[in-house]
mmCIF file of C-alpha atoms in Angstrom:
data_model
loop_
_atom_site.group_PDB
_atom_site.id
_atom_site.type_symbol
_atom_site.label_atom_id
_atom_site.label_comp_id
_atom_site.label_asym_id
_atom_site.label_seq_id
_atom_site.Cartn_x
_atom_site.Cartn_y
_atom_site.Cartn_z
ATOM 1 C CA UNK G 6 85.212 103.574 127.247
ATOM 2 C CA UNK G 7 84.157 100.834 128.540
ATOM 3 C CA UNK G 8 83.823 99.309 125.428
ATOM 4 C CA UNK G 9 87.768 99.473 123.723
ATOM 5 C CA UNK G 10 88.875 96.632 126.668
ATOM 6 C CA UNK G 11 85.750 94.028 126.287
ATOM 7 C CA UNK G 12 85.106 94.232 122.670
ATOM 8 C CA UNK G 13 89.420 94.134 121.774
ATOM 9 C CA UNK G 14 89.483 91.365 124.603
ATOM 10 C CA UNK G 15 86.833 89.668 122.923
ATOM 11 C CA UNK G 16 87.275 90.064 119.572
ATOM 12 C CA UNK G 17 91.578 88.822 120.359
ATOM 13 C CA UNK G 18 90.211 86.286 122.350
ATOM 14 C CA UNK G 19 87.493 85.002 119.319
ATOM 15 C CA UNK G 20 90.564 86.250 116.147
ATOM 16 C CA UNK G 21 93.240 84.157 118.199
ATOM 17 C CA UNK G 22 90.981 80.648 118.657
ATOM 18 C CA UNK G 23 89.575 80.437 115.094
ATOM 19 C CA UNK G 24 93.091 81.104 113.850
ATOM 20 C CA UNK G 25 95.197 79.741 116.906
ATOM 21 C CA UNK G 26 97.456 77.612 114.264
ATOM 22 C CA UNK G 27 98.528 80.513 111.961
ATOM 23 C CA UNK G 28 98.724 83.182 114.673
ATOM 24 C CA UNK G 29 100.970 80.496 116.530
ATOM 25 C CA UNK G 30 103.200 80.127 113.338
ATOM 26 C CA UNK G 31 102.344 83.275 111.407
ATOM 27 C CA UNK G 32 103.262 85.707 114.757
ATOM 28 C CA UNK G 33 103.856 83.984 118.198
ATOM 29 C CA UNK G 34 106.832 81.234 116.907
ATOM 30 C CA UNK G 35 108.703 83.518 114.631
ATOM 31 C CA UNK G 36 108.537 86.781 116.792
ATOM 32 C CA UNK G 37 110.060 85.106 119.879
ATOM 33 C CA UNK G 38 112.087 82.860 118.253
ATOM 34 C CA UNK G 39 113.585 86.230 116.718
ATOM 35 C CA UNK G 40 113.765 84.798 112.817
ATOM 36 C CA UNK G 41 112.909 87.734 111.126
ATOM 37 C CA UNK G 42 115.214 89.985 112.947
ATOM 38 C CA UNK G 43 119.944 90.648 112.050
ATOM 39 C CA UNK G 44 120.833 88.215 113.311
ATOM 40 C CA UNK G 45 122.745 89.746 115.836
ATOM 41 C CA UNK G 46 124.716 87.586 117.856
ATOM 42 C CA UNK G 47 124.646 90.054 120.491
ATOM 43 C CA UNK G 48 120.896 89.596 120.511
ATOM 44 C CA UNK G 49 120.048 86.928 119.553
ATOM 45 C CA UNK G 50 120.691 85.578 122.741
ATOM 46 C CA UNK G 51 116.995 86.412 124.059
ATOM 47 C CA UNK G 52 115.329 84.199 121.418
ATOM 48 C CA UNK G 53 113.243 80.866 123.369
ATOM 49 C CA UNK G 54 113.332 78.252 120.797
ATOM 50 C CA UNK G 55 111.886 75.685 122.947
ATOM 51 C CA UNK G 56 109.089 74.187 121.327
ATOM 52 C CA UNK G 57 106.985 74.779 124.034
ATOM 53 C CA UNK G 58 107.047 77.622 124.403
ATOM 54 C CA UNK G 59 105.141 79.031 120.813
ATOM 55 C CA UNK G 60 102.128 78.426 122.269
ATOM 56 C CA UNK G 61 102.142 78.959 125.604
ATOM 57 C CA UNK G 62 102.849 82.544 124.652
ATOM 58 C CA UNK G 63 99.549 82.740 122.240
ATOM 59 C CA UNK G 64 97.361 80.839 125.599
ATOM 60 C CA UNK G 65 98.811 83.518 127.692
ATOM 61 C CA UNK G 66 98.320 86.013 125.583
ATOM 62 C CA UNK G 67 94.849 85.061 124.984
ATOM 63 C CA UNK G 68 93.921 84.573 128.807
ATOM 64 C CA UNK G 69 94.873 88.680 129.349
ATOM 65 C CA UNK G 70 92.753 89.051 126.501
ATOM 66 C CA UNK G 71 90.060 87.509 127.783
ATOM 67 C CA UNK G 72 90.225 89.118 131.064
ATOM 68 C CA UNK G 73 90.311 92.733 130.160
ATOM 69 C CA UNK G 74 87.221 91.788 128.010
ATOM 70 C CA UNK G 75 85.492 89.521 131.098
ATOM 71 C CA UNK G 76 86.972 92.430 133.397
ATOM 72 C CA UNK G 77 85.332 95.273 130.974
ATOM 73 C CA UNK G 78 82.101 93.954 130.255
ATOM 74 C CA UNK G 79 81.181 93.769 134.273
ATOM 75 C CA UNK G 80 81.889 97.022 134.593
ATOM 76 C CA UNK G 81 80.267 98.939 131.362
ATOM 77 C CA UNK G 82 76.919 96.037 132.869
ATOM 78 C CA UNK G 83 77.127 97.371 136.381
ATOM 79 C CA UNK G 84 78.045 101.276 135.453
ATOM 80 C CA UNK G 85 75.308 101.033 132.680
ATOM 81 C CA UNK G 86 72.739 99.490 135.548
ATOM 82 C CA UNK G 87 74.077 102.330 138.101
ATOM 83 C CA UNK G 88 73.480 105.220 136.259
ATOM 84 C CA UNK G 89 70.684 106.672 138.173
ATOM 85 C CA UNK G 90 71.591 105.149 140.853
ATOM 86 C CA UNK G 91 74.512 105.684 144.126
ATOM 87 C CA UNK G 92 77.526 107.094 142.841
ATOM 88 C CA UNK G 93 79.051 104.275 145.354
ATOM 89 C CA UNK G 94 77.789 101.369 143.066
ATOM 90 C CA UNK G 95 78.787 103.210 139.691
ATOM 91 C CA UNK G 96 82.182 102.998 140.945
ATOM 92 C CA UNK G 97 82.014 99.703 142.128
ATOM 93 C CA UNK G 98 81.046 99.384 137.794
ATOM 94 C CA UNK G 99 84.284 101.984 137.437
ATOM 95 C CA UNK G 100 86.216 99.217 138.905
ATOM 96 C CA UNK G 101 85.799 96.709 136.921
ATOM 97 C CA UNK G 102 86.318 98.540 134.177
ATOM 98 C CA UNK G 103 89.438 99.916 134.792
ATOM 99 C CA UNK G 104 90.762 96.543 135.703
ATOM 100 C CA UNK G 105 89.732 95.525 132.075
ATOM 101 C CA UNK G 106 91.942 98.640 131.390
ATOM 102 C CA UNK G 107 94.774 96.886 132.639
ATOM 103 C CA UNK G 108 94.942 93.878 131.141
ATOM 104 C CA UNK G 109 94.094 95.197 128.413
ATOM 105 C CA UNK G 110 97.370 97.612 128.467
ATOM 106 C CA UNK G 111 98.960 94.886 130.333
ATOM 107 C CA UNK G 112 98.897 92.850 127.200
ATOM 108 C CA UNK G 113 99.034 95.303 123.861
ATOM 109 C CA UNK G 114 101.060 97.913 126.069
ATOM 110 C CA UNK G 115 103.228 96.069 127.982
ATOM 111 C CA UNK G 116 103.351 92.728 125.589
ATOM 112 C CA UNK G 117 103.367 94.315 122.169
ATOM 113 C CA UNK G 118 104.131 97.385 122.510
ATOM 114 C CA UNK G 119 107.518 97.005 124.696
ATOM 115 C CA UNK G 120 108.147 92.802 125.252
ATOM 116 C CA UNK G 121 107.591 92.087 121.051
ATOM 117 C CA UNK G 122 109.076 95.463 119.848
ATOM 118 C CA UNK G 123 112.456 96.146 122.898
ATOM 119 C CA UNK G 124 112.695 92.566 124.115
ATOM 120 C CA UNK G 125 112.331 90.640 120.710
ATOM 121 C CA UNK G 126 113.556 93.174 118.659
ATOM 122 C CA UNK G 127 110.113 93.550 116.282
ATOM 123 C CA UNK G 128 110.790 96.603 115.266
ATOM 124 C CA UNK G 129 113.697 95.029 113.436
ATOM 125 C CA UNK G 130 111.459 92.607 110.664
ATOM 126 C CA UNK G 131 112.448 93.029 107.517
ATOM 127 C CA UNK G 132 108.300 93.151 106.848
ATOM 128 C CA UNK G 133 106.073 95.673 108.013
ATOM 129 C CA UNK G 134 108.416 95.970 111.076
ATOM 130 C CA UNK G 135 107.060 98.452 113.142
ATOM 131 C CA UNK G 136 102.858 96.957 112.257
ATOM 132 C CA UNK G 137 103.251 94.877 116.811
ATOM 133 C CA UNK G 138 104.791 98.394 117.878
ATOM 134 C CA UNK G 139 101.640 100.492 115.403
ATOM 135 C CA UNK G 140 99.137 97.287 116.980
ATOM 136 C CA UNK G 141 100.242 97.111 120.507
ATOM 137 C CA UNK G 142 99.872 101.439 120.219
ATOM 138 C CA UNK G 143 96.309 101.718 118.254
ATOM 139 C CA UNK G 144 94.800 98.976 120.916
ATOM 140 C CA UNK G 145 96.619 101.001 124.373
ATOM 141 C CA UNK G 146 95.488 104.331 123.986
ATOM 142 C CA UNK G 147 91.937 104.252 124.062
ATOM 143 C CA UNK G 148 92.080 101.975 126.741
ATOM 144 C CA UNK G 149 95.311 103.871 128.645
ATOM 145 C CA UNK G 150 93.202 107.129 128.447
ATOM 146 C CA UNK G 151 89.536 105.066 129.933
ATOM 147 C CA UNK G 152 92.096 104.090 132.951
ATOM 148 C CA UNK G 153 93.188 107.723 133.707
ATOM 149 C CA UNK G 154 89.942 109.159 132.617
ATOM 150 C CA UNK G 155 88.134 106.896 134.763
ATOM 151 C CA UNK G 156 90.973 107.136 138.067
ATOM 152 C CA UNK G 157 90.548 111.057 136.942
ATOM 153 C CA UNK G 158 86.507 111.516 137.629
ATOM 154 C CA UNK G 159 85.320 110.914 141.308
ATOM 155 C CA UNK G 160 81.353 110.333 141.599
ATOM 156 C CA UNK G 161 78.677 112.227 143.419
ATOM 157 C CA UNK G 162 81.322 115.072 143.671
ATOM 158 C CA UNK G 163 83.738 114.361 145.791
ATOM 159 C CA UNK G 164 86.670 115.829 144.308
#
């Protein structure tokens, strides 16, 4: 389960860093400026159109994805090193993995599925209206499952 935040975190960073400008222009900017919605004035007030907002949002996304990857990797390494060691040491590694899952839930569950789709109304997009919500949910679910399973599992038979 630690591979989900680790790999998606680092691959998200890699993809955004190697295509920063296109991701900014084609994904983040139109979403926060709400240029692809139906233009309802009762909703358009939430659009963020300042020139600095989209780059700051993308850097924020990249930062949380990176944290998910780093924390997940630390957890993965510590758990693998202690799989036959003490349960307390394994639990320490598991806590790092859980932190990675929380970062992943924050960026893909809260960020993409809730904020992008329901605050910025990307579900109203004229083309591929549910792409953010579906993509965010696909990334969110395994990380949420990993967090739930790690929370429920107790090392050393302490139930």
